[in-house]
C-alpha positions as semicolon CSV with decimal commas, in nm:
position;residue;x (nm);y (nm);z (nm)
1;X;10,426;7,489;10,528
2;X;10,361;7,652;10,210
3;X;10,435;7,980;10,158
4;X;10,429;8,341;10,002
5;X;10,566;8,293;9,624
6;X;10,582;8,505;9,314
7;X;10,240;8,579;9,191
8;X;10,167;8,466;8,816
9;X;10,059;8,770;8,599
10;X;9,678;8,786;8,595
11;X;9,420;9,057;8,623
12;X;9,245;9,121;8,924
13;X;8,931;8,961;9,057
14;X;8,675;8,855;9,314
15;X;8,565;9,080;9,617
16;X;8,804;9,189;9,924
17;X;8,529;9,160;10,217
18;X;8,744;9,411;10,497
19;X;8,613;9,370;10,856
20;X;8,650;9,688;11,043
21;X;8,393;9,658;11,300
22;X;8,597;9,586;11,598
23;X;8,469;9,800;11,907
24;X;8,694;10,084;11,963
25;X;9,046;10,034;12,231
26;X;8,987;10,260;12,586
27;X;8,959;10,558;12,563
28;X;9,075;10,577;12,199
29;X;8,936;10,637;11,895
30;X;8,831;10,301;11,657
31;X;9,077;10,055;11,533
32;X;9,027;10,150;11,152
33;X;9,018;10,534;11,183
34;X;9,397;10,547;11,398
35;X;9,628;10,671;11,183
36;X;9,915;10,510;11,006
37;X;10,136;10,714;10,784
38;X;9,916;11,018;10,781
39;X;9,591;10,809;10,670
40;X;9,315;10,595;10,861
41;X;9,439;10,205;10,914
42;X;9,153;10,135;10,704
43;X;9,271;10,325;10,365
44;X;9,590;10,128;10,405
45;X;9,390;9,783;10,409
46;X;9,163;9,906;10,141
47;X;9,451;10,065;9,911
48;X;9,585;9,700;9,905
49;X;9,325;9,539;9,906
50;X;9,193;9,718;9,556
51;X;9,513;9,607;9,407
52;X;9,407;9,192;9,364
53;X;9,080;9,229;9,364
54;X;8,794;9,436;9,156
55;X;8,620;9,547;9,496
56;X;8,583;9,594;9,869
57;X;8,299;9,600;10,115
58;X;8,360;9,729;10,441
59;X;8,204;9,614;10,753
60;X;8,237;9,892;11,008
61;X;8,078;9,965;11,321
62;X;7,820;10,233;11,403
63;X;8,016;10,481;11,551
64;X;8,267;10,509;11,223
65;X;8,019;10,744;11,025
66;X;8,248;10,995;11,023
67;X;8,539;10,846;10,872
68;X;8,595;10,895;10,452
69;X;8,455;10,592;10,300
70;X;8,539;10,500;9,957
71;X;8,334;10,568;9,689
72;X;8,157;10,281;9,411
73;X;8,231;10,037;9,316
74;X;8,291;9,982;9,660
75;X;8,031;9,923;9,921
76;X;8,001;10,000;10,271
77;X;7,803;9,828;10,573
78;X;7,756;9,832;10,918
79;X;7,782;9,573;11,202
80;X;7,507;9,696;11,456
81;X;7,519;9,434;11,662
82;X;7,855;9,301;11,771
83;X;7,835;8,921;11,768
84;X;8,194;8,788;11,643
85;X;8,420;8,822;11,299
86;X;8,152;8,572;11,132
87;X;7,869;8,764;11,210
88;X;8,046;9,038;11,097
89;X;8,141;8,850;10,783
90;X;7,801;8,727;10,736
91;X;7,632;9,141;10,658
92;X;7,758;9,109;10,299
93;X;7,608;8,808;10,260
94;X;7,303;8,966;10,079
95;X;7,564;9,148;9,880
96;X;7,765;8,844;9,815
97;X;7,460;8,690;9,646
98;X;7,491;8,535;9,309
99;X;7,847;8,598;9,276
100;X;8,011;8,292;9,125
101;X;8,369;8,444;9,235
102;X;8,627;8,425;9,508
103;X;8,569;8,670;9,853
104;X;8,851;8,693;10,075
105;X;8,823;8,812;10,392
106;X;9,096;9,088;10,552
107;X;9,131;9,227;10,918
108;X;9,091;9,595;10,873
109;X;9,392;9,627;11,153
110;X;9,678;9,526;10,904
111;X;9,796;9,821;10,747
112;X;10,098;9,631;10,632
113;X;9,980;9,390;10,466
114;X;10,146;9,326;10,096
115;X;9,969;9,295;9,811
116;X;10,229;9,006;9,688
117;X;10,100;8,833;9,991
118;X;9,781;8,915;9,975
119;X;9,828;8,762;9,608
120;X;9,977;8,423;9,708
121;X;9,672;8,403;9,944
122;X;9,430;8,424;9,596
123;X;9,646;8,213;9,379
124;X;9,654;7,904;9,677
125;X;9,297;7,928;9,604
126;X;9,299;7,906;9,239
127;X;9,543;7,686;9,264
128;X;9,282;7,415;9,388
129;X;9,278;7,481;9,755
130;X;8,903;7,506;9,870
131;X;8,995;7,743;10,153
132;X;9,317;7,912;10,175
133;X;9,431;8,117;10,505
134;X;9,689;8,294;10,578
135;X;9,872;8,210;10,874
136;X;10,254;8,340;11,091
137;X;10,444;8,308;11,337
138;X;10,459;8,605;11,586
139;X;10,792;8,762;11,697
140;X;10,679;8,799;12,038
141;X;10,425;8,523;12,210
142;X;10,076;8,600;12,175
143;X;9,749;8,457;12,259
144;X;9,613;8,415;11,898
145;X;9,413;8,135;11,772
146;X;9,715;7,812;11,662
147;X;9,694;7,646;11,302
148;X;9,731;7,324;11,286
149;X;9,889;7,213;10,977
150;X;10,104;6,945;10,784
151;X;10,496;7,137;10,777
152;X;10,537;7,006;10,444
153;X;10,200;7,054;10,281
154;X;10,014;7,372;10,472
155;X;9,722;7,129;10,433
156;X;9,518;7,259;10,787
157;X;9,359;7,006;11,031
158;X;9,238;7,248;11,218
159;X;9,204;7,586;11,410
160;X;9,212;7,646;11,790
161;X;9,141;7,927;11,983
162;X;9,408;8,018;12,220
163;X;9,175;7,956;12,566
164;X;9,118;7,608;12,398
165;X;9,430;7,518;12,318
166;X;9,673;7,295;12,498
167;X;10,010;7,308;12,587
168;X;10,118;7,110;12,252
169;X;9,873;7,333;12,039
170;X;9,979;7,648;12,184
171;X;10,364;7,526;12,129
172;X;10,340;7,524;11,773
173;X;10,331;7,917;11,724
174;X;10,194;7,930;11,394
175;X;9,903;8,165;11,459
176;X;9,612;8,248;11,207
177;X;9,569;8,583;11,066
178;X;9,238;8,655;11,002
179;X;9,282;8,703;10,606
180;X;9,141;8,370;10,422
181;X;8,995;8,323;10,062
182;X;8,732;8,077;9,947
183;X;8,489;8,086;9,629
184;X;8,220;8,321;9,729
185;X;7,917;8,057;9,748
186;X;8,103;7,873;9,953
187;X;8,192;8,075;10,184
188;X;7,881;8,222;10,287
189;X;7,736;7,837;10,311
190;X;8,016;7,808;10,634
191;X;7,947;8,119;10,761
192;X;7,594;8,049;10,787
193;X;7,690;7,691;10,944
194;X;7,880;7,858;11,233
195;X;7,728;7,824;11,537
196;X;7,787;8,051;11,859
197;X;8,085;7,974;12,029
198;X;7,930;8,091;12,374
199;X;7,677;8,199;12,574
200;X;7,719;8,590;12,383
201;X;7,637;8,439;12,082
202;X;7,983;8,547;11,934
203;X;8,050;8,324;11,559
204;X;8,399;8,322;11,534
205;X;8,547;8,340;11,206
206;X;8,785;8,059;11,218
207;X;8,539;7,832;11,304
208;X;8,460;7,814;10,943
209;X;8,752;7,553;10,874
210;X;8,602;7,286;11,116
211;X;8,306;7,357;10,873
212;X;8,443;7,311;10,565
213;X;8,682;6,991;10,662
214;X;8,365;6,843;10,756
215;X;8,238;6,889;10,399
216;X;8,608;6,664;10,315
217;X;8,724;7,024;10,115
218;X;9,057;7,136;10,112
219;X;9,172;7,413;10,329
220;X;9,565;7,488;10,342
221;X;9,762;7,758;10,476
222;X;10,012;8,022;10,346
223;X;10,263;8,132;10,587
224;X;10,342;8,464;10,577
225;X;10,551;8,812;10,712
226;X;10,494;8,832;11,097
227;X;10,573;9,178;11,011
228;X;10,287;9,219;10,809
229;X;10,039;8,980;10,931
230;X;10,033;9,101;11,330
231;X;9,728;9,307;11,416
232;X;9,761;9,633;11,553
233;X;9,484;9,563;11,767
234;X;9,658;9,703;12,107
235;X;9,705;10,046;12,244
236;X;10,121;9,933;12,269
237;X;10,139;9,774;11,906
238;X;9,978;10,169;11,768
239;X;10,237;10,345;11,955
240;X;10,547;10,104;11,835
241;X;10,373;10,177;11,470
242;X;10,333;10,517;11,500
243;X;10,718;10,565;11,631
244;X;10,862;10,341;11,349
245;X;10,653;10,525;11,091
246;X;10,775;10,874;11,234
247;X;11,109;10,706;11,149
248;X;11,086;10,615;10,851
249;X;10,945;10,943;10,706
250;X;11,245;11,135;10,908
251;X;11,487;10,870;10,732
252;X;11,328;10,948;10,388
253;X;11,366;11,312;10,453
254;X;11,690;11,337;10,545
């Protein structure tokens, strides 16, 4: 499997498309706005983010119009209508439009996420890959959509959604991430090829690398820190956050 490496020297470039529409936990306040470290789970994202590539755009949801957004050259959008990561993927499309660059696309619920592996995630796709993903292994079992991948290559097969995969497929533990790169004109070509995966209508994201194997392209996968690549999607993973940050500022202070 291949994985995070040093990151040649090179400027930054393409667009960082952050998807922060998820609907909001009970009873708490939305994914992107909790804070982490005294600042929205979003600014952490972004903050990274802005350091490998020239520009974000934000896909938030509707009731998120109160949270700081950041100013040009990054832009801002809103999911209305909650149909699936794709869909949500698929509002910058008009945005997206005539840009000859790469787009990678980053759950707005990993505030640790490096840039160095945010990097290696850029250079696999310069490096020839068609579609690169980033993918890990979870400390503790979860029910997260299984890569399927050569060990020694990180060249994909496929992606399957936890309620579809078997007993073998769910064995393997390598889980995706929901952070993948691809050159921009390609990307929104798949995302307008995914079709709904039920009777909601919901596009899911990683249905995009069934659509690009299909075109024979290239899609591989990085492996990277399970500490940086699980979500912090659940009311128990932003309470085991917000006690190890507390931590870690008392340790800093002391």
């Amino acid at each position: 499997m291949a994985r995070p490496r040093v990151a040649r020297t090179s400027p930054s470039a393409g667009i960082a498309l952050i998807l922060a529409a998820r609907p909001s936990l009970r009873g708490m306040a939305p994914l992107p706005a909790q804070p982490i470290g005294g600042r929205p789970m979003l600014h952490h994202v972004l903050g990274v983010a802005a350091q490998v590539f020239d520009r974000a755009i934000l896909v938030i949801g509707p009731e998120m119009a109160d949270l700081p957004l950041p100013p040009p050259p990054h832009r801002t959008l809103v999911q209305h209508e909650r149909r699936g990561a794709a869909h949500a993927a698929l509002q910058a499309a008009p945005l997206l439009a005539g840009f000859r660059g790469d787009t990678a696309v980053i759950r707005g619920d990993l505030p640790r996420l490096s840039a160095a592996t945010l990097r290696s995630l850029r250079d696999a796709r310069r490096d020839g890959a068609d579609l690169a993903l980033l993918a890990f292994r979870p400390v503790r079992p979860a029910p997260l959509a299984r890569v399927v991948a050569c060990p020694d290559t990180g060249l994909v097969d496929r992606v399957v959604p936890w309620a579809e995969a078997s007993a073998a497929e769910r064995a393997i533990g390598l889980c995706d991430a929901g952070v993948l790169c691809a050159r921009s004109v390609d990307l929104v070509r798949w995302l307008r090829a995914v079709r709904p995966a039920d009777a909601r209508g919901e596009l899911r994201l990683t249905d995009i690398v069934a659509v690009a194997r299909d075109e024979g392209r290239q899609v591989i996968a990085i492996e990277g820190p399970a500490a940086e690549l699980t979500p912090l999607d659940t009311p128990e993973a932003l309470i085991e956050a917000a006690a190890l940050d507390r931590l870690s500022r008392h340790l800093k202070a002391a």
